[in-house]
GROMACS .gro file of C-alpha atoms in nm:
model
  412
    1LEU     CA    1   4.722   8.127  16.826
    2ILE     CA    2   4.438   7.924  16.675
    3LYS     CA    3   4.308   8.229  16.491
    4HIS     CA    4   4.659   8.307  16.364
    5THR     CA    5   4.697   7.952  16.229
    6LYS     CA    6   4.359   7.971  16.054
    7ASP     CA    7   4.442   8.312  15.904
    8THR     CA    8   4.776   8.178  15.783
    9GLU     CA    9   4.609   7.875  15.622
   10ASP     CA   10   4.347   8.097  15.456
   11THR     CA   11   4.627   8.315  15.316
   12GLN     CA   12   4.805   8.007  15.184
   13HIS     CA   13   4.487   7.879  15.021
   14ALA     CA   14   4.419   8.215  14.858
   15LYS     CA   15   4.766   8.203  14.706
   16TYR     CA   16   4.713   7.846  14.589
   17ARG     CA   17   4.376   7.924  14.430
   18ALA     CA   18   4.556   8.164  14.199
   19MET     CA   19   4.768   7.871  14.083
   20ALA     CA   20   4.478   7.666  13.943
   21THR     CA   21   4.609   7.467  13.650
   22THR     CA   22   4.485   7.228  13.382
   23GLN     CA   23   4.767   6.996  13.493
   24LEU     CA   24   4.533   6.883  13.771
   25LEU     CA   25   4.168   6.799  13.701
   26PRO     CA   26   3.975   6.774  14.028
   27SER     CA   27   3.611   6.667  14.025
   28LEU     CA   28   3.341   6.528  14.252
   29SER     CA   29   3.130   6.228  14.155
   30ALA     CA   30   2.876   6.156  14.426
   31ARG     CA   31   3.102   6.186  14.733
   32LEU     CA   32   3.414   6.058  14.563
   33GLY     CA   33   3.677   6.328  14.518
   34ILE     CA   34   3.869   6.251  14.200
   35LEU     CA   35   4.216   6.397  14.149
   36GLN     CA   36   4.337   6.340  13.794
   37LEU     CA   37   4.701   6.424  13.729
   38ASN     CA   38   4.701   6.579  13.383
   39ASN     CA   39   5.053   6.649  13.265
   40PRO     CA   40   5.077   6.366  13.009
   41SER     CA   41   5.359   6.513  12.800
   42SER     CA   42   5.584   6.460  13.106
   43LEU     CA   43   5.416   6.135  13.222
   44ASN     CA   44   5.220   6.346  13.471
   45ALA     CA   45   5.533   6.473  13.645
   46LEU     CA   46   5.436   6.674  13.953
   47THR     CA   47   5.483   7.050  13.917
   48LEU     CA   48   5.455   7.322  14.180
   49GLU     CA   49   5.138   7.442  14.006
   50MET     CA   50   4.982   7.099  14.052
   51ILE     CA   51   5.080   7.094  14.419
   52ARG     CA   52   4.929   7.439  14.470
   53SER     CA   53   4.608   7.327  14.305
   54MET     CA   54   4.577   6.995  14.488
   55THR     CA   55   4.647   7.128  14.837
   56PRO     CA   56   4.347   7.364  14.868
   57THR     CA   57   4.124   7.124  14.676
   58LEU     CA   58   4.184   6.847  14.928
   59ALA     CA   59   4.152   7.087  15.221
   60THR     CA   60   3.819   7.221  15.095
   61TRP     CA   61   3.675   6.876  15.032
   62GLN     CA   62   3.781   6.748  15.372
   63LYS     CA   63   3.669   7.047  15.575
   64ALA     CA   64   3.333   7.071  15.400
   65GLY     CA   65   3.260   6.702  15.457
   66ALA     CA   66   3.208   6.672  15.084
   67ILE     CA   67   3.382   6.338  15.037
   68ARG     CA   68   3.385   5.985  15.170
   69ALA     CA   69   3.692   5.885  14.968
   70THR     CA   70   3.943   6.026  14.721
   71LEU     CA   71   4.058   5.863  14.398
   72MET     CA   72   4.392   5.963  14.243
   73VAL     CA   73   4.459   5.870  13.881
   74GLY     CA   74   4.688   5.979  13.600
   75SER     CA   75   4.604   6.087  13.246
   76PRO     CA   76   4.726   5.862  12.964
   77TYR     CA   77   4.985   5.982  12.715
   78GLU     CA   78   5.019   5.922  12.343
   79ARG     CA   79   5.304   5.718  12.200
   80LYS     CA   80   5.327   5.613  11.836
   81GLY     CA   81   4.959   5.678  11.787
   82LYS     CA   82   4.851   5.473  12.087
   83MET     CA   83   4.741   5.584  12.433
   84LYS     CA   84   4.956   5.453  12.717
   85PRO     CA   85   4.880   5.468  13.091
   86ALA     CA   86   5.084   5.672  13.338
   87PHE     CA   87   5.032   5.762  13.703
   88CYS     CA   88   5.317   6.004  13.781
   89ALA     CA   89   5.682   5.987  13.677
   90GLY     CA   90   5.802   6.198  13.972
   91GLY     CA   91   5.853   6.556  14.077
   92ASP     CA   92   5.961   6.827  13.836
   93VAL     CA   93   6.326   6.805  13.940
   94LYS     CA   94   6.442   6.955  13.611
   95ALA     CA   95   6.271   7.281  13.707
   96CYS     CA   96   6.452   7.269  14.042
   97TYR     CA   97   6.781   7.213  13.856
   98HIS     CA   98   6.735   7.527  13.646
   99ALA     CA   99   6.614   7.728  13.946
  100GLY     CA  100   6.912   7.624  14.156
  101LEU     CA  101   7.154   7.739  13.888
  102SER     CA  102   6.974   8.069  13.833
  103LYS     CA  103   7.127   8.395  13.956
  104ASP     CA  104   6.777   8.538  13.991
  105GLU     CA  105   6.681   8.507  14.357
  106SER     CA  106   6.308   8.491  14.276
  107GLU     CA  107   6.370   8.195  14.044
  108SER     CA  108   6.608   8.015  14.279
  109GLN     CA  109   6.340   8.028  14.550
  110LEU     CA  110   6.173   7.736  14.371
  111THR     CA  111   6.432   7.498  14.520
  112ALA     CA  112   6.286   7.571  14.863
  113ASP     CA  113   5.921   7.623  14.770
  114PHE     CA  114   5.884   7.305  14.565
  115PHE     CA  115   6.014   7.065  14.830
  116ARG     CA  116   5.846   7.247  15.118
  117GLU     CA  117   5.502   7.249  14.958
  118GLU     CA  118   5.538   6.898  14.816
  119TYR     CA  119   5.622   6.757  15.159
  120GLN     CA  120   5.335   6.951  15.317
  121LEU     CA  121   5.102   6.790  15.064
  122ASN     CA  122   5.249   6.447  15.141
  123TYR     CA  123   5.175   6.512  15.507
  124MET     CA  124   4.819   6.621  15.434
  125ILE     CA  125   4.756   6.298  15.242
  126ALA     CA  126   4.908   6.090  15.523
  127MET     CA  127   4.684   6.265  15.777
  128GLN     CA  128   4.362   6.207  15.583
  129PRO     CA  129   4.131   6.024  15.826
  130PRO     CA  130   4.108   5.647  15.770
  131HIS     CA  131   3.730   5.667  15.716
  132ILE     CA  132   3.804   5.896  15.418
  133PRO     CA  133   4.047   5.666  15.237
  134GLN     CA  134   4.259   5.766  14.941
  135VAL     CA  135   4.262   5.514  14.657
  136SER     CA  136   4.549   5.555  14.410
  137ILE     CA  137   4.550   5.369  14.079
  138TRP     CA  138   4.903   5.264  13.990
  139ASP     CA  139   4.852   5.211  13.617
  140GLY     CA  140   5.176   5.287  13.432
  141VAL     CA  141   5.486   5.458  13.568
  142VAL     CA  142   5.494   5.543  13.943
  143MET     CA  143   5.815   5.709  14.052
  144GLY     CA  144   5.953   5.962  14.300
  145GLY     CA  145   5.701   6.236  14.362
  146GLY     CA  146   5.425   6.012  14.229
  147VAL     CA  147   5.506   5.764  14.503
  148GLY     CA  148   5.481   6.046  14.757
  149LEU     CA  149   5.131   6.138  14.637
  150SER     CA  150   5.004   5.784  14.680
  151ILE     CA  151   5.211   5.571  14.920
  152HIS     CA  152   5.080   5.756  15.227
  153GLY     CA  153   4.718   5.701  15.124
  154LYS     CA  154   4.529   5.403  15.259
  155TYR     CA  155   4.500   5.203  14.934
  156ARG     CA  156   4.731   5.156  14.634
  157VAL     CA  157   4.593   4.952  14.344
  158ALA     CA  158   4.855   4.820  14.102
  159THR     CA  159   4.778   4.697  13.751
  160GLU     CA  160   4.974   4.482  13.507
  161ASN     CA  161   5.109   4.809  13.357
  162CYS     CA  162   5.261   4.937  13.681
  163LEU     CA  163   5.631   5.025  13.688
  164PHE     CA  164   5.738   5.151  14.031
  165ALA     CA  165   6.072   5.295  14.142
  166MET     CA  166   6.247   5.541  14.369
  167PRO     CA  167   6.544   5.622  14.139
  168GLU     CA  168   6.682   5.926  14.319
  169THR     CA  169   7.037   5.802  14.385
  170ARG     CA  170   7.086   5.800  14.007
  171ILE     CA  171   7.025   6.176  13.996
  172GLY     CA  172   7.231   6.267  14.302
  173LEU     CA  173   6.933   6.298  14.537
  174PHE     CA  174   6.771   6.059  14.788
  175PRO     CA  175   6.437   5.873  14.812
  176ASP     CA  176   6.231   6.153  14.962
  177VAL     CA  177   5.857   6.240  14.979
  178GLY     CA  178   5.836   6.031  15.296
  179GLY     CA  179   6.066   5.754  15.174
  180THR     CA  180   6.264   5.762  15.498
  181TRP     CA  181   5.937   5.683  15.676
  182TRP     CA  182   5.776   5.407  15.469
  183ILE     CA  183   6.083   5.226  15.332
  184PRO     CA  184   6.211   5.113  15.677
  185ARG     CA  185   5.856   4.996  15.754
  186ILE     CA  186   5.794   4.765  15.457
  187LYS     CA  187   5.556   4.496  15.577
  188LEU     CA  188   5.792   4.212  15.483
  189TYR     CA  189   5.987   4.290  15.799
  190SER     CA  190   5.738   4.463  16.025
  191GLN     CA  191   5.640   4.144  16.209
  192TRP     CA  192   5.987   4.048  16.322
  193LYS     CA  193   6.226   4.339  16.282
  194ASN     CA  194   6.290   4.586  16.558
  195LYS     CA  195   6.296   4.945  16.445
  196ASN     CA  196   6.671   4.979  16.485
  197VAL     CA  197   6.740   4.734  16.201
  198LEU     CA  198   6.653   4.801  15.837
  199GLY     CA  199   6.511   4.525  15.619
  200GLY     CA  200   6.712   4.426  15.314
  201VAL     CA  201   6.444   4.483  15.051
  202GLY     CA  202   6.387   4.846  15.153
  203VAL     CA  203   6.755   4.933  15.149
  204TYR     CA  204   6.792   4.755  14.815
  205LEU     CA  205   6.508   4.958  14.661
  206ALA     CA  206   6.639   5.285  14.802
  207LEU     CA  207   7.001   5.247  14.692
  208THR     CA  208   6.952   5.081  14.352
  209GLY     CA  209   6.630   5.247  14.236
  210ALA     CA  210   6.515   4.900  14.128
  211ARG     CA  211   6.208   4.896  13.905
  212LEU     CA  212   5.924   4.688  14.044
  213LYS     CA  213   5.618   4.538  13.882
  214ALA     CA  214   5.281   4.462  14.035
  215ASP     CA  215   5.382   4.117  14.163
  216ASP     CA  216   5.682   4.269  14.344
  217LEU     CA  217   5.465   4.540  14.496
  218MET     CA  218   5.210   4.290  14.622
  219TYR     CA  219   5.485   4.063  14.755
  220ALA     CA  220   5.641   4.347  14.953
  221GLY     CA  221   5.310   4.490  15.071
  222ILE     CA  222   5.378   4.821  14.895
  223ALA     CA  223   5.062   4.786  14.686
  224THR     CA  224   4.745   4.687  14.870
  225HIS     CA  225   4.548   4.545  14.574
  226TYR     CA  226   4.596   4.417  14.221
  227CYS     CA  227   4.341   4.489  13.949
  228ARG     CA  228   4.358   4.429  13.575
  229SER     CA  229   4.351   4.758  13.382
  230GLU     CA  230   4.051   4.641  13.181
  231ASN     CA  231   3.848   4.654  13.504
  232LEU     CA  232   3.946   5.003  13.616
  233GLU     CA  233   3.641   5.182  13.476
  234ASP     CA  234   3.411   4.938  13.654
  235LEU     CA  235   3.613   4.993  13.972
  236ARG     CA  236   3.571   5.368  13.942
  237ARG     CA  237   3.195   5.334  13.897
  238ALA     CA  238   3.173   5.103  14.195
  239LEU     CA  239   3.362   5.352  14.413
  240VAL     CA  240   3.128   5.632  14.305
  241GLU     CA  241   2.828   5.418  14.395
  242ALA     CA  242   2.980   5.320  14.729
  243THR     CA  243   3.038   5.683  14.829
  244SER     CA  244   2.676   5.773  14.752
  245ASP     CA  245   2.532   5.497  14.972
  246GLY     CA  246   2.464   5.506  15.343
  247ASP     CA  247   2.314   5.734  15.607
  248GLU     CA  248   2.492   5.975  15.836
  249THR     CA  249   2.625   5.698  16.062
  250ALA     CA  250   2.781   5.529  15.757
  251ALA     CA  251   2.982   5.843  15.686
  252PHE     CA  252   3.242   5.721  15.936
  253ASP     CA  253   3.277   5.380  15.769
  254ASP     CA  254   3.542   5.298  15.509
  255CYS     CA  255   3.325   5.267  15.199
  256ALA     CA  256   3.613   5.163  14.970
  257ALA     CA  257   3.742   4.851  15.146
  258SER     CA  258   3.480   4.600  15.027
  259VAL     CA  259   3.476   4.748  14.677
  260LEU     CA  260   3.852   4.714  14.638
  261MET     CA  261   3.849   4.358  14.768
  262SER     CA  262   3.578   4.263  14.521
  263PHE     CA  263   3.798   4.386  14.234
  264HIS     CA  264   4.123   4.240  14.369
  265ASP     CA  265   4.263   3.974  14.136
  266HIS     CA  266   4.386   3.691  14.358
  267SER     CA  267   4.548   3.512  14.064
  268ILE     CA  268   4.860   3.730  14.078
  269ASP     CA  269   5.163   3.510  14.149
  270ILE     CA  270   5.376   3.693  14.404
  271ASP     CA  271   5.603   3.393  14.464
  272SER     CA  272   5.737   3.430  14.108
  273SER     CA  273   5.815   3.800  14.154
  274PHE     CA  274   6.171   3.928  14.120
  275LEU     CA  275   6.182   4.022  14.489
  276SER     CA  276   6.062   3.680  14.599
  277ARG     CA  277   6.305   3.491  14.375
  278ASN     CA  278   6.600   3.703  14.489
  279ARG     CA  279   6.495   3.758  14.850
  280HIS     CA  280   6.773   3.547  14.999
  281GLU     CA  281   7.048   3.734  14.813
  282ILE     CA  282   6.886   4.072  14.877
  283ASP     CA  283   6.877   4.010  15.250
  284PHE     CA  284   7.229   3.865  15.251
  285ALA     CA  285   7.368   4.182  15.092
  286PHE     CA  286   7.145   4.457  15.231
  287ASP     CA  287   6.979   4.342  15.552
  288GLY     CA  288   7.107   4.513  15.867
  289LYS     CA  289   7.424   4.649  15.707
  290ASP     CA  290   7.568   4.954  15.879
  291SER     CA  291   7.738   5.109  15.576
  292VAL     CA  292   7.726   5.111  15.197
  293GLU     CA  293   8.079   4.969  15.200
  294GLU     CA  294   7.953   4.664  15.390
  295ILE     CA  295   7.683   4.617  15.127
  296ILE     CA  296   7.941   4.635  14.847
  297ASP     CA  297   8.161   4.381  15.028
  298SER     CA  298   7.866   4.143  15.067
  299LEU     CA  299   7.779   4.168  14.698
  300GLU     CA  300   8.141   4.110  14.598
  301SER     CA  301   8.152   3.801  14.818
  302MET     CA  302   7.876   3.647  14.604
  303GLY     CA  303   8.130   3.579  14.330
  304ASP     CA  304   7.969   3.511  13.992
  305SER     CA  305   7.611   3.547  14.117
  306ASP     CA  306   7.402   3.719  13.850
  307PHE     CA  307   7.222   3.918  14.116
  308GLY     CA  308   7.545   4.020  14.287
  309GLN     CA  309   7.717   4.127  13.966
  310SER     CA  310   7.422   4.320  13.823
  311THR     CA  311   7.358   4.496  14.154
  312LEU     CA  312   7.725   4.595  14.187
  313LYS     CA  313   7.713   4.739  13.835
  314THR     CA  314   7.404   4.941  13.928
  315LEU     CA  315   7.545   5.077  14.253
  316ARG     CA  316   7.867   5.185  14.085
  317GLN     CA  317   7.663   5.416  13.862
  318MET     CA  318   7.502   5.594  14.156
  319SER     CA  319   7.620   5.901  14.343
  320PRO     CA  320   7.841   5.786  14.633
  321THR     CA  321   7.720   6.081  14.838
  322SER     CA  322   7.355   6.005  14.763
  323MET     CA  323   7.395   5.642  14.865
  324LYS     CA  324   7.559   5.726  15.197
  325VAL     CA  325   7.312   6.004  15.278
  326THR     CA  326   7.023   5.776  15.179
  327LEU     CA  327   7.134   5.494  15.410
  328GLU     CA  328   7.180   5.737  15.698
  329GLY     CA  329   6.838   5.888  15.625
  330LEU     CA  330   6.676   5.543  15.638
  331LYS     CA  331   6.841   5.472  15.973
  332ARG     CA  332   6.716   5.798  16.119
  333GLY     CA  333   6.375   5.759  15.958
  334ALA     CA  334   6.338   5.416  16.117
  335LEU     CA  335   6.360   5.589  16.456
  336ALA     CA  336   6.121   5.874  16.369
  337SER     CA  337   5.810   5.895  16.586
  338ASP     CA  338   5.580   5.986  16.296
  339ILE     CA  339   5.584   6.081  15.929
  340GLY     CA  340   5.596   6.451  16.013
  341GLU     CA  341   5.930   6.407  16.188
  342ALA     CA  342   6.065   6.213  15.889
  343LEU     CA  343   5.948   6.477  15.640
  344LYS     CA  344   6.107   6.755  15.843
  345MET     CA  345   6.435   6.566  15.830
  346GLU     CA  346   6.394   6.512  15.456
  347TYR     CA  347   6.341   6.883  15.400
  348ARG     CA  348   6.678   6.952  15.563
  349MET     CA  349   6.832   6.689  15.338
  350SER     CA  350   6.666   6.831  15.027
  351GLN     CA  351   6.793   7.181  15.093
  352ALA     CA  352   7.148   7.052  15.135
  353PHE     CA  353   7.120   6.876  14.799
  354MET     CA  354   6.993   7.201  14.642
  355GLN     CA  355   7.320   7.379  14.723
  356GLN     CA  356   7.520   7.451  14.410
  357GLY     CA  357   7.802   7.205  14.366
  358SER     CA  358   7.607   6.909  14.504
  359ASP     CA  359   7.573   6.588  14.304
  360PHE     CA  360   7.208   6.674  14.230
  361TYR     CA  361   7.307   6.916  13.955
  362GLU     CA  362   7.544   6.668  13.794
  363GLY     CA  363   7.287   6.391  13.817
  364ILE     CA  364   7.011   6.595  13.654
  365ARG     CA  365   7.253   6.718  13.386
  366SER     CA  366   7.353   6.365  13.291
  367VAL     CA  367   7.001   6.214  13.297
  368LEU     CA  368   6.762   6.493  13.195
  369VAL     CA  369   6.961   6.779  13.037
  370ASP     CA  370   7.257   6.656  12.834
  371LYS     CA  371   7.135   6.297  12.865
  372ASP     CA  372   7.486   6.156  12.821
  373GLY     CA  373   7.450   5.914  13.113
  374GLU     CA  374   7.800   5.999  13.232
  375PRO     CA  375   7.776   6.186  13.562
  376LYS     CA  376   8.096   6.315  13.721
  377TRP     CA  377   8.024   6.259  14.087
  378ASN     CA  378   8.214   6.454  14.353
  379PRO     CA  379   8.351   6.273  14.547
  380THR     CA  380   8.389   5.986  14.303
  381SER     CA  381   8.431   5.707  14.560
  382LEU     CA  382   8.252   5.592  14.873
  383GLN     CA  383   8.563   5.612  15.089
  384ASP     CA  384   8.595   5.983  15.012
  385VAL     CA  385   8.244   6.055  15.143
  386THR     CA  386   8.319   6.119  15.510
  387ASP     CA  387   8.082   6.087  15.804
  388GLU     CA  388   8.121   6.461  15.858
  389SER     CA  389   8.007   6.540  15.505
  390VAL     CA  390   7.705   6.311  15.545
  391ASP     CA  391   7.609   6.478  15.874
  392ARG     CA  392   7.590   6.815  15.697
  393TYR     CA  393   7.283   6.694  15.507
  394PHE     CA  394   7.092   6.666  15.834
  395LYS     CA  395   7.179   7.009  15.973
  396GLU     CA  396   6.883   7.203  16.112
  397LEU     CA  397   6.766   7.504  15.912
  398GLY     CA  398   6.663   7.746  16.186
  399ASP     CA  399   6.371   7.962  16.075
  400ARG     CA  400   6.365   7.780  15.741
  401GLU     CA  401   6.255   7.449  15.897
  402LEU     CA  402   5.956   7.270  15.743
  403ASN     CA  403   5.634   7.370  15.917
  404PHE     CA  404   5.306   7.184  15.887
  405ALA     CA  405   5.097   7.462  16.041
  406GLU     CA  406   5.080   7.621  15.696
  407SER     CA  407   5.023   7.301  15.501
  408GLY     CA  408   4.646   7.332  15.498
  409THR     CA  409   4.608   7.001  15.684
  410PRO     CA  410   4.245   6.987  15.796
  411LYS     CA  411   4.179   6.994  16.168
  412LEU     CA  412   3.913   6.723  16.178
   0.00000   0.00000   0.00000
């Protein structure tokens, strides 16, 4: 069995090596493995080619003992003659949209391959040993699939340019890439919430796709450090130097922790963040609610509250099905024993959303294809999304279930 697993992984890696792409620029500097997302024309949106390049790169570095840390960054993009920062704007869902509508079976296979291999990569990153930390630099947009590449790593460094969101309910999907695992476990609530009750901020982020800045991310514990963008090059050099220091016994120490703390800017004012200022109303509307309808009722009870009215307006633009499936996914994810269990559940959910006729295709059409911003959701109202229809998104897939044995996860 062990030999079969190794042979399978070697086969997978051989396939991935053929998918090497300039959209990912991996390099080693001392013992720092640098993964530069390089798809700037799409704000470094994650493609299947990038996934198939990153997976064997990480596996090789880890198994060979070549690294003491990894650094994930995004390439800047040009706008009006100026270079702007970007981490990753999400997964290439537009490609999945076209594949799902294709009558060519080989093309439509992308709707399974993309999510399966993306989630396997998410799992690999989550399983990276703590003494080989991943440091992700959140400079610019960080959304969807970009969150999945970084949130499961040990360190996330936000800058003043960071714009973070999980906007999937707007496109008829759900906050995936491990969202059902980390969102119910936001540190704001981890000290006093039991795992059967969801914290308000997480549910708020998941349903509304709210855009967060660095102060929000530090307040919620989603980012681990804050660093001004002007200091990022010095931070990179310091990480390179830290990975080159030490003897063999130091190889099992976290060489990034002290470096990151030395660059952390303590002046950031988290108490003035949007989440902090609106925390009471967020918890009143979203904390511990059993249904999306209860959340809507709570918001409506706020009367003329600016937060209540603006949040109602946002939720009424989202897919009713996506919102109900998302809330159910968060509830189940809160009870998951580990991230692997959550990702397996998410893969079932993703494949249900890839079925033709689901709100995913209407959401992508309205946001990324026709760009009219007028999705025709089906059903159009929350009350028409039944419990039975929600349950179908969690149906097991038989021999198509997500399997981590082929993910290339190193056996360290």
